[in-house]
C-alpha cells in the first residue's frame, strides 16, 4: 500500500455534482472516476491532493479538506 | 555460391554483414570505415543485400538507433572509427548493460590531436571497460569470418553481449587480400535468425527483463565475459568445422614450440611478424609469436597456462595509456594476468606503429632480439621502449 | 472503497494511477489523454525529463535510453518494424523541452529530414525540471530558473515551426487544457505516414511556481493569451485551431511566480511579441506556409 503524502484530500458533495466528468478528465493522476451510477469516487491510495479536480469543477461540488477528514 | 577473389577489408566486412543477414544498419561515414558502409549501400542498391540502412546524422545516433533496433528484435550491424567511436562513447555503454548483441566493426584509426587517418588501437581499446567483446583481425578473410563468428557469440543467450570486430584502417581496410565469401545457404544453416529471449517490444507480445540493481547488472556483464571465453573458442572450432578456417579463438600461437621468448602482436602487424619469426627461427633464434585475437574478455587463463613456458614475453602495444602503471594497455593487462604466478616470464613492452606508421621487419626483429635478451638476463632495460625513436635502418 | 473498479479503470486508461510525478504535473495528464487516442497497439520510445516519470506507469511497450537519445532509438525501432513488416504498430517518440530544443535538437531535425515513420512529441515544461529548474532552449523570455535567477534574457526557440520547415507531413501544437483538440491531432498524426511532430506545453507547478490546483487553469490561460497558440501545419498548410480573442498576457504571467520579477516594460515586450506572433498566424491561416 502506498504512503499518503498529501496534506489535503478531495471530497465531493454528491448533491451538487452534475456528473459533467471534468474532474475525471483533468485529474493528472487518473485517481478520480465517475462510476456507472454517475457517482464521483477517488482513489485515495494514489491521489496526491493536487486539487485540480476541485479547481476544474464548474459547480464547486469538490472541495479540498484536511487529509483524514474526507 | 561461394567465391574467392581479392578483396579489401572493408568490402569483406560488408559481405560479412550481408551473409549474417543484418536487418538494420545505422551508420555514419568516417575514414577509414567509409568504404565499408558504401559497400553495404551498393550491395543493397544492386539487390544483393536486404537490410534497413539508416543514414544517420552522427555516430551517437548510429549506436542509439542500433540499441533501439536490437531491442526491437532486429539483427544490427554498424561500424565506425577513431573520433567517430569517441563520439559514440555515451551510447556505447548501453548495449553491454542491456545485453544487446550488436556487432560493430571498429576500423582502427589513431585519435586526435595530430592523429592521422592511419591506425593505432586506442580508439577500440578505449572501449575495454564498457563490456564489449573485442576481437582483432589480421586480414580481409579474418574480418569476414570474425563478423559471422561475432553474431554467433553475441547472440548466445548465455552471453548476450555486443562484439567489436576490430581491424586496422588502410593496412586491412584498404588492402586487398584473397578472400573467400562462403555460400549464403551454408551461413544460414550455421547462423540461425536472431531472436532475443529477453526482449520483445511488439505490443502483442511485449516482454522486458525485470529491472535489476546496478550491481547485479554489472556482475551479470562480468559473468558473461567470463563465460564468453569458452564460447569464443567453441565457436571458432565449430566455424572451422563448417567453413574450413579458424583463428585459434582467443589467441593464436605461432612457431612457439621450444621458444624461450615470444612476441605478442595484434592485428595487421601479425602478418609481417610471422615472416620475421620464420626468418629468425631459421637463424636458430628461439622466438615465437602469440597473436592476441581476443582482447576482451582478456584471455587471462590461457596466458597463465602458457606463460611459464617462456622466460620473456615482448608485448607490442600499438596504443598509449599515458600515466599507466607501466607501458601500453596490453602489457599492463598481461602483467596483472600473470602477477601471482610463482613462475612467470619478464614482460618487455614496445610502443610501435603509432598513428599508422609502418611496423617494419627491422623493428620486429629488434623487438624480438630485445625480448630474447630480456629472457636471458631475466629483466628488461626499460618499462616501455618507444621503438620508433631508434634508427633501425630502411623501411622494409 | 473502489479499488477493484480503479484497477479496471487503469487498465482501460493504459496508465497506472499514482505516478512519481509532482502533484499537478502535466506529464501524467498528457499521457492519460494521449494513450486514449494512441491505443494499445503502440510502442512509446523516450525518457528523460521528470514529467516523463509518467511513462514508467504506462501499460504498453515502452523503451528508453537517456534524455540525450531523443528520436534516435525510435529510428532504430522504426527500422526494425519495417524489417519485420509490422506497419500496423504506432511508434511514438517523446522528449522533453531540453532534449528537443538543446541536446537532442539535431536528432529530431535528422529524423524529420529522413521522414522517419513516427510521432515525435515534445513534452515542454519549459525548463530542465528533472535537475531542479534550469533554463533550456524552450524556457520563455523573462522566466526565472535556478540558472536564470534574474529571468531568461533570450526568447524561446520556435521548435514546431522549425520542424515544419523540414517539410514533414504534419506538425501541431496541442494542450492538455483542450483535450478534444489534442485527441483529434493525435488521431490525425496516427493516420499519416512519415514524421509527425506534436508540441505540447504542459504545466509544472513546481518549476513555474504556482498552486498545483491551478495546473489546468494556467495551461488554458497560456493558450487563451496566445502565448502558446494552438495550430497545425499539414502538408505545409497552416491552420489556426483556436482563434478566440486574446486575453492579456499579464493574466498568464501573473499567475506564475517565475514571472514575478518582470517589469512593466518587460511585460509590454512579451505582449508585443505575442501580438506579432498572433497577427502572423492569423494572416497566414489556411495558407501554404511551407513550400
XYZ file of C-alpha atoms in Angstrom:
757
model
C 0.000 0.000 0.000
C 1.241 3.427 -0.902
C 2.186 6.019 1.656
C -0.135 9.001 1.962
C 1.836 12.142 1.242
C -0.929 14.686 0.687
C -1.968 17.427 3.115
C -5.380 17.907 1.587
C -7.774 15.451 0.009
C -10.699 15.994 -2.357
C -14.241 15.483 -1.102
C -17.330 15.540 -3.275
C -20.771 16.898 -2.496
C -22.830 14.402 -4.482
C -25.887 16.662 -4.218
C -24.139 19.484 -6.078
C -22.407 17.227 -8.638
C -23.839 17.443 -12.158
C -21.867 14.442 -13.481
C -20.083 16.542 -16.116
C -16.905 14.470 -15.954
C -14.453 17.410 -15.797
C -12.805 16.047 -12.645
C -12.168 12.677 -14.245
C -10.997 14.264 -17.484
C -8.447 16.579 -15.914
C -7.190 14.560 -12.942
C -3.454 14.276 -13.730
C -3.106 11.011 -11.840
C -6.235 9.219 -13.089
C -7.405 8.895 -9.499
C -10.888 10.383 -9.981
C -13.591 8.330 -11.620
C -17.229 8.713 -12.423
C -18.947 5.410 -11.711
C -21.723 3.985 -13.868
C -24.176 5.487 -11.376
C -22.570 8.910 -12.110
C -21.023 8.966 -8.685
C -17.644 10.694 -8.288
C -15.167 8.475 -6.447
C -11.491 8.988 -5.610
C -8.628 6.501 -5.408
C -7.226 7.736 -2.120
C -4.378 5.230 -2.402
C -2.783 7.280 -5.170
C -4.430 10.726 -5.072
C -1.779 13.365 -4.424
C -4.227 16.029 -3.324
C -3.175 18.474 -6.038
C -6.671 19.977 -6.142
C -7.036 20.123 -9.934
C -10.404 18.336 -9.713
C -11.744 20.892 -7.231
C -10.420 23.766 -9.337
C -11.900 22.434 -12.589
C -15.307 21.508 -11.143
C -17.699 24.009 -12.735
C -20.191 23.893 -9.844
C -17.866 23.744 -6.850
C -19.005 20.257 -5.900
C -15.468 19.166 -4.953
C -13.689 20.768 -2.026
C -10.240 20.096 -0.628
C -10.304 19.146 3.038
C -7.577 18.338 5.528
C -6.202 14.827 4.994
C -8.048 12.368 7.207
C -11.302 14.301 7.293
C -12.558 13.406 3.789
C 27.562 -19.764 -54.304
C 30.888 -19.472 -52.567
C 33.528 -17.461 -54.431
C 37.077 -16.261 -53.864
C 38.680 -13.065 -55.059
C 40.924 -10.222 -53.992
C 39.003 -8.092 -51.557
C 39.737 -5.144 -49.288
C 38.937 -5.489 -45.595
C 36.051 -3.062 -45.821
C 34.440 -4.983 -48.645
C 34.917 -8.239 -46.770
C 33.200 -6.663 -43.757
C 30.255 -5.627 -45.927
C 29.986 -9.211 -47.154
C 30.122 -10.362 -43.537
C 27.138 -8.149 -42.666
C 25.330 -9.343 -45.767
C 25.917 -13.029 -45.046
C 24.805 -12.519 -41.443
C 21.580 -11.029 -42.854
C 21.813 -7.910 -40.699
C 18.270 -6.481 -40.592
C 19.257 -2.946 -39.677
C 22.462 -0.993 -40.339
C 22.546 2.503 -38.816
C 25.850 4.108 -39.812
C 27.656 7.364 -40.332
C 30.717 7.716 -42.559
C 34.234 8.267 -41.251
C 37.615 7.478 -42.773
C 38.735 4.651 -42.925
C 35.382 2.951 -42.273
C 33.604 4.767 -45.139
C 34.098 2.128 -47.835
C 32.516 -0.455 -45.580
C 29.200 1.382 -45.477
C 29.354 2.480 -49.115
C 29.907 -1.189 -49.984
C 26.812 -2.042 -47.949
C 24.882 0.690 -49.776
C 25.992 -0.843 -53.107
C 25.028 -4.356 -52.026
C 21.599 -3.009 -51.113
C 21.283 -0.996 -54.329
C 22.037 -3.994 -56.560
C 19.600 -6.184 -54.642
C 22.252 -8.497 -53.152
C 21.581 -7.412 -49.579
C 18.230 -6.847 -47.927
C 18.608 -4.552 -44.964
C 17.297 -1.310 -43.499
C 20.234 1.035 -43.878
C 19.631 4.195 -41.796
C 21.803 7.075 -42.936
C 22.046 8.721 -39.534
C 23.400 12.177 -38.761
C 26.207 11.149 -36.408
C 27.752 8.239 -34.575
C 25.868 8.998 -31.359
C 22.642 8.346 -33.221
C 24.129 5.350 -35.061
C 24.646 3.451 -31.822
C 21.392 4.707 -30.269
C 19.439 3.520 -33.297
C 21.338 0.233 -33.068
C 20.156 -0.113 -29.462
C 16.532 0.602 -30.414
C 16.593 -1.787 -33.355
C 18.322 -4.587 -31.455
C 15.835 -4.355 -28.580
C 13.003 -4.362 -31.120
C 14.208 -7.705 -32.459
C 16.428 -6.774 -35.405
C 19.927 -8.106 -36.054
C 22.062 -4.987 -36.132
C 25.377 -4.168 -37.730
C 27.257 -0.873 -37.620
C 30.783 0.431 -37.938
C 32.937 3.397 -37.070
C 36.490 4.615 -36.498
C 38.524 6.866 -34.247
C 36.750 10.148 -33.410
C 33.506 8.546 -34.523
C 33.846 5.824 -31.901
C 34.694 8.510 -29.362
C 31.557 10.467 -30.308
C 29.650 7.238 -29.700
C 31.073 6.902 -26.237
C 27.810 7.562 -24.392
C 25.624 5.105 -26.310
C 28.417 2.504 -26.411
C 27.783 1.962 -22.713
C 24.195 0.863 -23.335
C 24.374 -2.454 -25.262
C 26.504 -4.378 -22.737
C 24.318 -3.449 -19.733
C 21.118 -4.041 -21.687
C 22.695 -7.211 -23.097
C 22.057 -6.377 -26.747
C 24.055 -8.471 -29.253
C 25.038 -5.694 -31.657
C 28.060 -6.290 -33.879
C 30.160 -3.292 -34.805
C 33.281 -3.040 -36.897
C 35.842 -0.760 -35.316
C 38.117 0.149 -38.193
C 41.112 1.314 -36.220
C 42.451 4.806 -36.679
C 44.500 6.950 -34.318
C 42.860 9.603 -32.161
C 43.328 13.382 -32.234
C 45.259 15.557 -31.729
C 47.790 15.082 -34.528
C 46.273 11.705 -35.251
C 46.481 10.814 -38.885
C 43.980 8.777 -40.818
C 46.031 5.637 -40.251
C 45.638 3.120 -37.464
C 46.558 2.564 -33.905
C 44.375 0.794 -31.386
C 43.427 3.467 -28.909
C 40.007 4.040 -30.469
C 38.811 0.482 -29.919
C 40.806 -0.141 -26.744
C 39.013 2.802 -25.147
C 36.007 0.520 -25.122
C 37.751 -2.035 -22.930
C 35.909 -1.109 -19.726
C 32.404 -0.933 -21.174
C 31.588 -4.595 -21.574
C 32.108 -5.033 -25.317
C 33.775 -8.188 -26.565
C 36.701 -7.014 -28.708
C 38.154 -9.236 -31.437
C 41.073 -8.144 -33.644
C 41.620 -9.296 -37.219
C 44.677 -9.603 -39.405
C 43.302 -9.602 -42.965
C 40.144 -9.431 -45.067
C 39.289 -13.106 -44.712
C 39.573 -12.932 -40.970
C 37.348 -9.844 -40.896
C 34.571 -11.615 -42.786
C 34.850 -14.804 -40.753
C 35.041 -12.922 -37.451
C 31.839 -10.974 -38.183
C 29.963 -14.250 -38.665
C 31.551 -15.685 -35.523
C 30.731 -12.451 -33.668
C 26.975 -12.851 -34.194
C 27.123 -16.445 -33.057
C 28.972 -15.402 -29.895
C 26.908 -12.275 -29.209
C 23.534 -13.943 -29.677
C 24.310 -16.870 -27.408
C 21.726 -16.444 -24.585
C 24.459 -17.209 -22.055
C 26.405 -14.229 -23.402
C 24.160 -11.524 -24.947
C 26.984 -9.028 -25.289
C 27.902 -6.674 -28.135
C 31.001 -7.507 -30.139
C 33.506 -5.104 -31.666
C 35.267 -6.561 -34.690
C 38.458 -4.520 -34.934
C 40.867 -4.229 -37.842
C 43.480 -1.729 -38.904
C 42.448 1.083 -41.176
C 44.307 1.013 -44.515
C 46.542 -1.993 -43.721
C 43.443 -4.183 -43.570
C 40.536 -1.931 -44.541
C 42.017 -0.827 -47.863
C 44.441 -3.641 -48.698
C 43.122 -6.372 -50.932
C 43.896 -9.921 -49.919
C 42.395 -13.167 -51.259
C 39.050 -13.672 -49.579
C 36.557 -16.477 -49.795
C 32.918 -15.482 -49.436
C 31.046 -18.550 -48.222
C 27.749 -19.712 -49.606
C 24.736 -17.893 -48.118
C 22.761 -21.084 -47.578
C 25.668 -22.569 -45.663
C 25.877 -19.469 -43.459
C 22.100 -19.547 -42.886
C 22.433 -23.115 -41.739
C 25.187 -22.185 -39.299
C 23.789 -18.853 -38.053
C 20.071 -19.061 -37.202
C 17.861 -15.916 -37.306
C 18.174 -13.539 -34.360
C 15.675 -13.762 -31.556
C 16.389 -12.208 -28.168
C 14.941 -14.307 -25.372
C 14.641 -11.355 -23.010
C 13.171 -8.601 -25.174
C 10.121 -8.171 -27.316
C 8.866 -4.651 -27.969
C 5.914 -5.668 -30.148
C 2.645 -4.673 -28.449
C 1.071 -8.100 -28.934
C 3.982 -9.994 -27.403
C 5.659 -7.365 -25.226
C 8.366 -8.698 -22.954
C 11.001 -6.846 -20.964
C 13.508 -8.183 -18.432
C 12.641 -7.142 -14.871
C 14.718 -4.222 -13.595
C 17.985 -5.185 -11.936
C 20.117 -3.358 -9.443
C 23.200 -1.655 -10.837
C 25.398 -4.164 -9.050
C 23.514 -7.196 -10.366
C 23.600 -5.799 -13.885
C 27.351 -5.209 -13.698
C 28.015 -8.618 -12.212
C 25.893 -10.094 -15.000
C 28.109 -8.480 -17.625
C 31.265 -9.628 -15.827
C 29.990 -13.208 -15.651
C 29.005 -13.144 -19.313
C 32.557 -12.099 -20.168
C 33.929 -14.992 -18.179
C 31.605 -17.425 -19.980
C 32.400 -15.808 -23.329
C 35.967 -17.111 -23.271
C 34.766 -20.712 -23.672
C 32.084 -19.707 -26.167
C 34.539 -17.782 -28.359
C 36.827 -20.812 -28.526
C 33.970 -23.210 -29.205
C 32.506 -21.003 -31.928
C 35.889 -20.814 -33.639
C 36.250 -24.607 -33.577
C 32.715 -25.017 -34.906
C 33.301 -22.409 -37.603
C 36.431 -24.218 -38.720
C 34.475 -27.442 -38.939
C 31.892 -25.822 -41.219
C 33.939 -23.383 -43.252
C 37.491 -24.723 -43.003
C 39.000 -21.646 -41.364
C 39.774 -20.943 -37.711
C 41.787 -18.392 -35.800
C 42.544 -20.061 -32.510
C 39.631 -18.473 -30.649
C 41.257 -16.241 -28.057
C 44.893 -16.376 -29.157
C 46.904 -17.965 -31.922
C 50.285 -19.483 -31.068
C 52.676 -19.316 -33.995
C 56.007 -21.114 -34.107
C 56.092 -21.336 -30.315
C 57.488 -24.853 -29.928
C 60.720 -24.703 -27.974
C 60.718 -20.917 -27.847
C 62.295 -19.264 -24.815
C 60.567 -15.958 -25.593
C 57.519 -14.803 -27.527
C 56.240 -11.573 -29.009
C 52.569 -10.690 -28.534
C 51.138 -8.853 -31.534
C 47.684 -7.852 -32.665
C 46.007 -7.043 -35.904
C 47.753 -6.450 -39.268
C 51.320 -6.322 -37.978
C 50.995 -10.032 -37.201
C 51.469 -10.972 -40.852
C 54.823 -9.176 -41.018
C 55.793 -10.543 -37.628
C 55.135 -14.124 -38.716
C 57.580 -13.685 -41.604
C 60.243 -12.271 -39.291
C 59.748 -15.072 -36.758
C 60.182 -17.649 -39.522
C 63.462 -15.993 -40.579
C 64.769 -15.773 -37.041
C 63.844 -19.385 -36.353
C 65.829 -20.348 -39.437
C 68.741 -18.447 -37.899
C 68.390 -20.566 -34.762
C 66.834 -17.932 -32.549
C 64.265 -19.359 -30.133
C 61.500 -16.800 -30.561
C 57.803 -17.474 -31.120
C 54.702 -15.398 -31.696
C 51.351 -15.074 -29.996
C 48.620 -13.255 -31.859
C 46.190 -11.737 -29.407
C 42.898 -12.168 -31.219
C 40.534 -11.544 -28.317
C 41.396 -8.539 -26.161
C 38.075 -8.502 -24.294
C 37.478 -10.755 -22.474
C 41.219 -10.833 -21.819
C 42.430 -14.451 -22.150
C 43.906 -14.496 -18.651
C 43.650 -18.257 -18.082
C 45.138 -19.001 -21.468
C 48.140 -16.773 -20.777
C 48.599 -18.212 -17.299
C 48.623 -21.673 -18.817
C 51.297 -20.956 -21.435
C 53.372 -18.216 -19.763
C 55.572 -20.481 -17.577
C 56.997 -21.994 -20.786
C 58.723 -18.707 -21.609
C 61.389 -16.600 -19.928
C 60.189 -13.390 -21.529
C 57.122 -12.051 -23.316
C 57.542 -8.986 -25.520
C 54.255 -7.138 -25.778
C 53.836 -4.966 -28.852
C 51.405 -2.195 -27.944
C 50.039 -0.172 -30.841
C 48.411 2.170 -28.326
C 49.235 4.516 -25.466
C 47.989 4.551 -21.931
C 49.523 7.684 -20.542
C 50.426 7.594 -16.886
C 49.643 3.900 -16.662
C 51.198 1.531 -14.138
C 53.806 0.821 -16.791
C 53.583 0.829 -20.556
C 50.824 0.077 -23.019
C 47.370 -1.278 -22.393
C 48.051 -4.919 -23.308
C 51.287 -5.050 -21.283
C 49.544 -3.797 -18.158
C 46.701 -6.287 -18.656
C 49.130 -9.146 -19.158
C 51.174 -8.198 -16.085
C 48.037 -8.389 -13.949
C 47.079 -11.704 -15.505
C 50.452 -13.255 -14.628
C 51.201 -11.389 -11.400
C 50.523 -14.138 -8.882
C 52.093 -16.996 -10.805
C 55.076 -18.355 -8.909
C 56.999 -18.856 -12.167
C 56.438 -16.052 -14.608
C 58.303 -14.538 -17.523
C 59.552 -10.948 -17.602
C 57.434 -8.642 -19.695
C 59.130 -6.397 -22.230
C 56.931 -3.708 -23.745
C 57.144 -1.796 -27.005
C 55.250 1.124 -28.495
C 55.313 0.861 -32.248
C 53.224 1.669 -35.291
C 51.552 4.610 -33.608
C 49.305 6.673 -35.837
C 49.675 4.057 -38.524
C 53.372 4.239 -39.174
C 54.635 1.034 -40.759
C 55.711 -1.688 -38.380
C 58.785 -2.797 -40.270
C 60.563 -6.139 -40.340
C 63.600 -4.424 -38.822
C 61.504 -3.173 -35.950
C 60.044 -6.599 -35.324
C 63.496 -8.146 -35.440
C 64.657 -5.504 -32.959
C 61.773 -6.192 -30.593
C 62.339 -9.944 -30.841
C 66.037 -9.524 -30.066
C 65.303 -7.254 -27.114
C 62.810 -9.797 -25.788
C 65.325 -12.620 -26.172
C 67.886 -10.547 -24.304
C 65.394 -9.881 -21.533
C 64.785 -13.631 -21.381
C 68.498 -14.278 -20.885
C 69.047 -11.518 -18.319
C 65.748 -12.036 -16.532
C 64.969 -8.305 -16.639
C 64.038 -5.594 -19.093
C 66.043 -2.472 -19.945
C 63.115 -0.116 -19.600
C 59.430 -0.219 -18.749
C 58.410 0.636 -22.288
C 60.504 1.092 -25.404
C 59.296 3.656 -27.979
C 60.709 1.694 -30.907
C 60.202 4.424 -33.490
C 62.727 6.666 -31.704
C 65.546 4.288 -32.771
C 67.104 4.431 -36.195
C 66.689 0.826 -37.325
C 67.575 1.284 -40.932
C 65.458 1.158 -44.023
C 61.737 0.657 -44.006
C 61.368 -2.969 -45.006
C -13.618 1.699 -1.445
C -13.450 1.307 -5.185
C -10.039 -0.322 -5.567
C -11.200 -3.031 -7.981
C -13.018 -0.503 -10.121
C -9.940 1.665 -10.228
C -7.689 -1.236 -11.228
C -10.033 -1.899 -14.139
C -10.038 1.804 -14.961
C -6.221 1.941 -15.017
C -6.128 -0.982 -17.449
C -8.527 0.854 -19.728
C -6.607 4.115 -19.437
C -3.333 2.273 -20.226
C -1.732 4.157 -17.343
C -1.452 3.282 -13.662
C -2.713 5.908 -11.229
C -0.157 7.264 -8.848
C 2.936 8.136 -10.849
C 6.118 9.509 -9.326
C 5.447 12.975 -10.774
C 4.733 16.063 -8.633
C 1.134 16.947 -7.774
C -0.406 18.876 -10.655
C 2.243 17.770 -13.177
C 1.019 17.861 -16.756
C 3.051 14.792 -17.732
C 0.753 12.037 -16.485
C -2.255 14.096 -17.575
C -0.867 14.318 -21.095
C -0.157 10.602 -21.293
C -3.554 9.684 -19.890
C -5.214 11.784 -22.590
C -2.805 10.719 -25.343
C -2.933 6.969 -24.685
C -6.703 7.056 -25.009
C -6.212 8.042 -28.644
C -2.987 6.188 -29.370
C -4.380 2.893 -28.134
C -2.810 -0.407 -27.201
C -1.013 -1.149 -30.449
C 1.647 1.464 -29.760
C 5.313 1.481 -28.782
C 6.479 4.520 -26.838
C 10.144 5.419 -27.016
C 11.783 8.115 -24.934
C 12.595 9.217 -21.447
C 14.365 11.899 -19.515
C 12.531 14.876 -18.128
C 10.728 14.318 -14.880
C 7.314 14.775 -16.499
C 8.108 11.540 -18.226
C 8.230 9.652 -14.961
C 4.636 9.111 -16.021
C 5.937 6.817 -18.767
C 7.099 4.340 -16.153
C 3.438 3.835 -15.284
C 2.085 3.178 -18.752
C 0.782 -0.249 -19.679
C 2.050 -0.514 -23.254
C 5.574 -1.217 -24.576
C 7.987 1.474 -23.510
C 11.689 1.689 -24.280
C 14.049 4.490 -23.372
C 17.759 5.162 -23.123
C 18.559 8.624 -21.763
C 17.290 12.103 -22.481
C 20.167 12.763 -24.873
C 18.756 10.000 -27.074
C 15.562 11.566 -28.389
C 14.210 10.173 -31.681
C 17.354 8.103 -32.355
C 16.368 4.868 -30.623
C 12.922 5.260 -32.175
C 14.642 5.445 -35.561
C 16.106 2.015 -34.838
C 12.743 0.663 -33.661
C 11.125 2.091 -36.779
C 13.694 0.304 -38.960
C 13.134 -2.924 -37.033
C 9.371 -2.592 -37.578
C 9.976 -2.161 -41.316
C 12.328 -5.151 -41.343
C 9.634 -7.201 -39.615
C 6.914 -5.892 -41.918
C 4.948 -4.531 -38.953
C 3.252 -1.452 -40.385
C 0.281 -1.821 -38.045
C 2.133 -0.549 -34.961
C 2.074 3.142 -33.984
C 5.511 4.346 -32.945
C 5.685 7.322 -30.609
C 8.931 9.013 -29.672
C 8.830 11.507 -26.866
C 11.250 14.011 -25.420
C 11.226 16.938 -23.068
C 11.933 20.564 -23.855
C 15.628 20.379 -23.008
C 16.060 17.259 -25.113
C 14.043 18.607 -28.032
C 15.498 22.095 -28.156
C 19.025 21.559 -26.854
C 20.856 18.276 -26.507
C 18.850 16.195 -28.991
C 17.766 19.042 -31.265
C 19.907 17.695 -34.107
C 18.427 14.240 -33.686
C 14.865 15.489 -34.128
C 15.971 17.522 -37.135
C 17.665 14.470 -38.663
C 14.696 12.176 -38.011
C 12.452 14.816 -39.601
C 14.766 15.086 -42.597
C 14.717 11.300 -43.037
C 10.938 11.445 -42.607
C 11.049 8.565 -40.127
C 7.647 6.997 -39.596
C 6.952 8.100 -36.018
C 5.026 10.593 -33.935
C 7.605 12.772 -32.223
C 6.143 14.505 -29.167
C 7.778 17.324 -27.266
C 6.548 17.456 -23.687
C 7.512 21.029 -22.929
C 7.552 22.131 -19.306
C 9.851 24.962 -20.261
C 12.974 24.133 -18.241
C 15.187 21.277 -17.042
C 12.807 20.360 -14.238
C 14.342 16.960 -13.505
C 17.618 18.515 -12.389
C 15.734 21.190 -10.458
C 14.566 24.015 -12.747
C 17.373 25.068 -15.070
C 16.960 27.104 -18.230
C 16.522 25.280 -21.541
C 16.152 26.494 -25.127
C 12.388 26.346 -24.588
C 12.311 28.422 -21.419
C 10.337 31.568 -22.260
C 11.693 35.095 -22.082
C 11.781 36.506 -18.577
C 11.230 33.235 -16.730
C 13.075 32.640 -13.501
C 15.029 29.402 -13.250
C 17.928 28.499 -10.970
C 20.341 29.314 -13.803
C 18.494 32.485 -14.819
C 17.889 33.959 -11.362
C 17.046 37.382 -12.810
C 14.940 35.994 -15.615
C 15.855 34.493 -19.003
C 17.223 37.114 -21.354
C 16.601 35.411 -24.680
C 13.470 34.131 -26.371
C 12.054 30.639 -26.618
C 13.002 28.619 -29.696
C 10.116 28.116 -32.083
C 10.606 24.369 -32.440
C 7.233 23.494 -34.065
C 7.863 25.954 -36.904
C 11.493 24.821 -37.217
C 10.295 21.224 -37.579
C 7.601 22.334 -40.033
C 10.342 23.925 -42.160
C 11.713 20.378 -42.650
C 8.652 19.781 -44.877
C 7.379 16.950 -42.712
C 3.790 15.851 -43.337
C 2.330 17.027 -40.034
C 3.165 19.414 -37.199
C 0.793 20.514 -34.457
C 0.735 22.274 -31.120
C -1.664 20.853 -28.572
C -2.634 21.407 -24.962
C -3.853 19.281 -22.073
C -6.293 22.118 -21.360
C -8.025 21.349 -24.671
C -8.312 17.554 -24.643
C -10.596 17.208 -27.676
C -8.230 19.204 -29.857
C -5.332 17.126 -28.525
C -7.132 13.862 -29.281
C -8.032 14.970 -32.796
C -4.433 15.904 -33.533
C -3.052 12.606 -32.265
C -5.685 10.755 -34.256
C -4.606 12.636 -37.356
C -0.913 12.025 -36.646
C -1.667 8.323 -36.313
C -3.274 8.239 -39.728
C -0.375 9.877 -41.593
C 2.784 8.100 -42.790
C 6.119 9.720 -42.106
C 7.367 12.110 -39.460
C 4.698 13.795 -37.335
C 5.548 16.333 -34.661
C 3.319 17.313 -31.734
C 4.400 20.071 -29.374
C 2.618 20.404 -26.071
C 3.372 22.867 -23.297
C 2.472 21.151 -20.038
C 2.155 22.756 -16.623
C 4.861 22.394 -13.978
C 3.581 23.832 -10.697
C 6.941 23.180 -9.029
C 9.062 24.953 -11.614
C 6.600 27.626 -12.652
C 5.780 28.492 -9.062
C 2.009 28.220 -8.721
C -0.606 26.274 -6.789
C -0.904 22.746 -8.323
C -4.709 23.051 -8.228
C -4.412 25.649 -10.975
C -2.397 23.394 -13.307
C -5.056 23.125 -15.998
C -6.260 26.694 -15.485
C -2.785 28.164 -16.032
C -2.211 25.965 -19.096
C -5.551 27.102 -20.512
C -4.510 30.719 -19.914
C -1.333 30.019 -21.880
C -3.481 29.112 -24.873
C -6.080 31.819 -24.372
C -3.474 34.601 -24.144
C -1.867 33.259 -27.360
C 1.429 32.724 -25.535
C 1.075 29.072 -26.586
C -1.348 29.169 -29.522
C -2.950 26.050 -30.966
C -2.279 25.429 -34.635
C -1.314 22.710 -37.054
C 0.677 22.584 -40.266
C -0.474 19.799 -42.546
C 1.316 19.338 -45.872
C 2.689 22.853 -45.444
C -0.708 24.473 -44.881
C -1.228 26.362 -41.634
C -4.450 26.047 -39.729
C -5.021 28.058 -36.573
C -7.256 25.950 -34.356
C -8.294 28.412 -31.711
C -8.910 31.944 -32.828
C -10.606 33.341 -29.730
C -9.797 36.908 -28.809
C -6.578 37.096 -26.873
C -6.603 37.658 -23.143
C -3.827 39.975 -21.925
C -0.566 38.083 -21.293
C -0.469 39.634 -17.843
C -3.164 37.146 -16.792
C -0.897 34.230 -17.715
C 2.347 35.750 -16.446
C 0.783 36.993 -13.214
C -0.481 33.532 -12.345
C 3.077 32.189 -12.047
C 5.836 33.018 -9.578
C 8.537 32.529 -12.214
C 7.498 35.757 -13.931
C 7.199 37.713 -10.666
C 10.234 39.908 -11.387
C 9.076 41.094 -14.809
C 8.883 44.879 -15.077
C 6.049 46.696 -16.823
C 8.305 47.235 -19.826
C 9.193 43.564 -19.982
C 5.530 42.562 -19.810
C 4.829 45.051 -22.604
C 7.640 43.428 -24.604
C 6.147 39.946 -24.083
C 2.730 41.279 -25.088
C 4.251 42.794 -28.227
C 5.948 39.534 -29.191
C 2.757 37.561 -28.591
C 0.730 40.058 -30.641
C 3.160 39.787 -33.536
C 3.003 36.012 -33.423
C -0.816 36.053 -33.305
C -1.067 38.525 -36.191
C 1.362 36.442 -38.192
C -0.557 33.220 -37.538
C -3.915 34.742 -38.361
C -2.593 36.418 -41.515
C -1.340 33.069 -42.756
C -4.256 30.973 -41.586
C -5.361 28.433 -44.210
C -2.378 29.361 -46.377
C 0.550 27.262 -47.529
C 3.431 28.497 -45.401
C 5.983 25.775 -46.172
C 6.703 25.419 -49.877
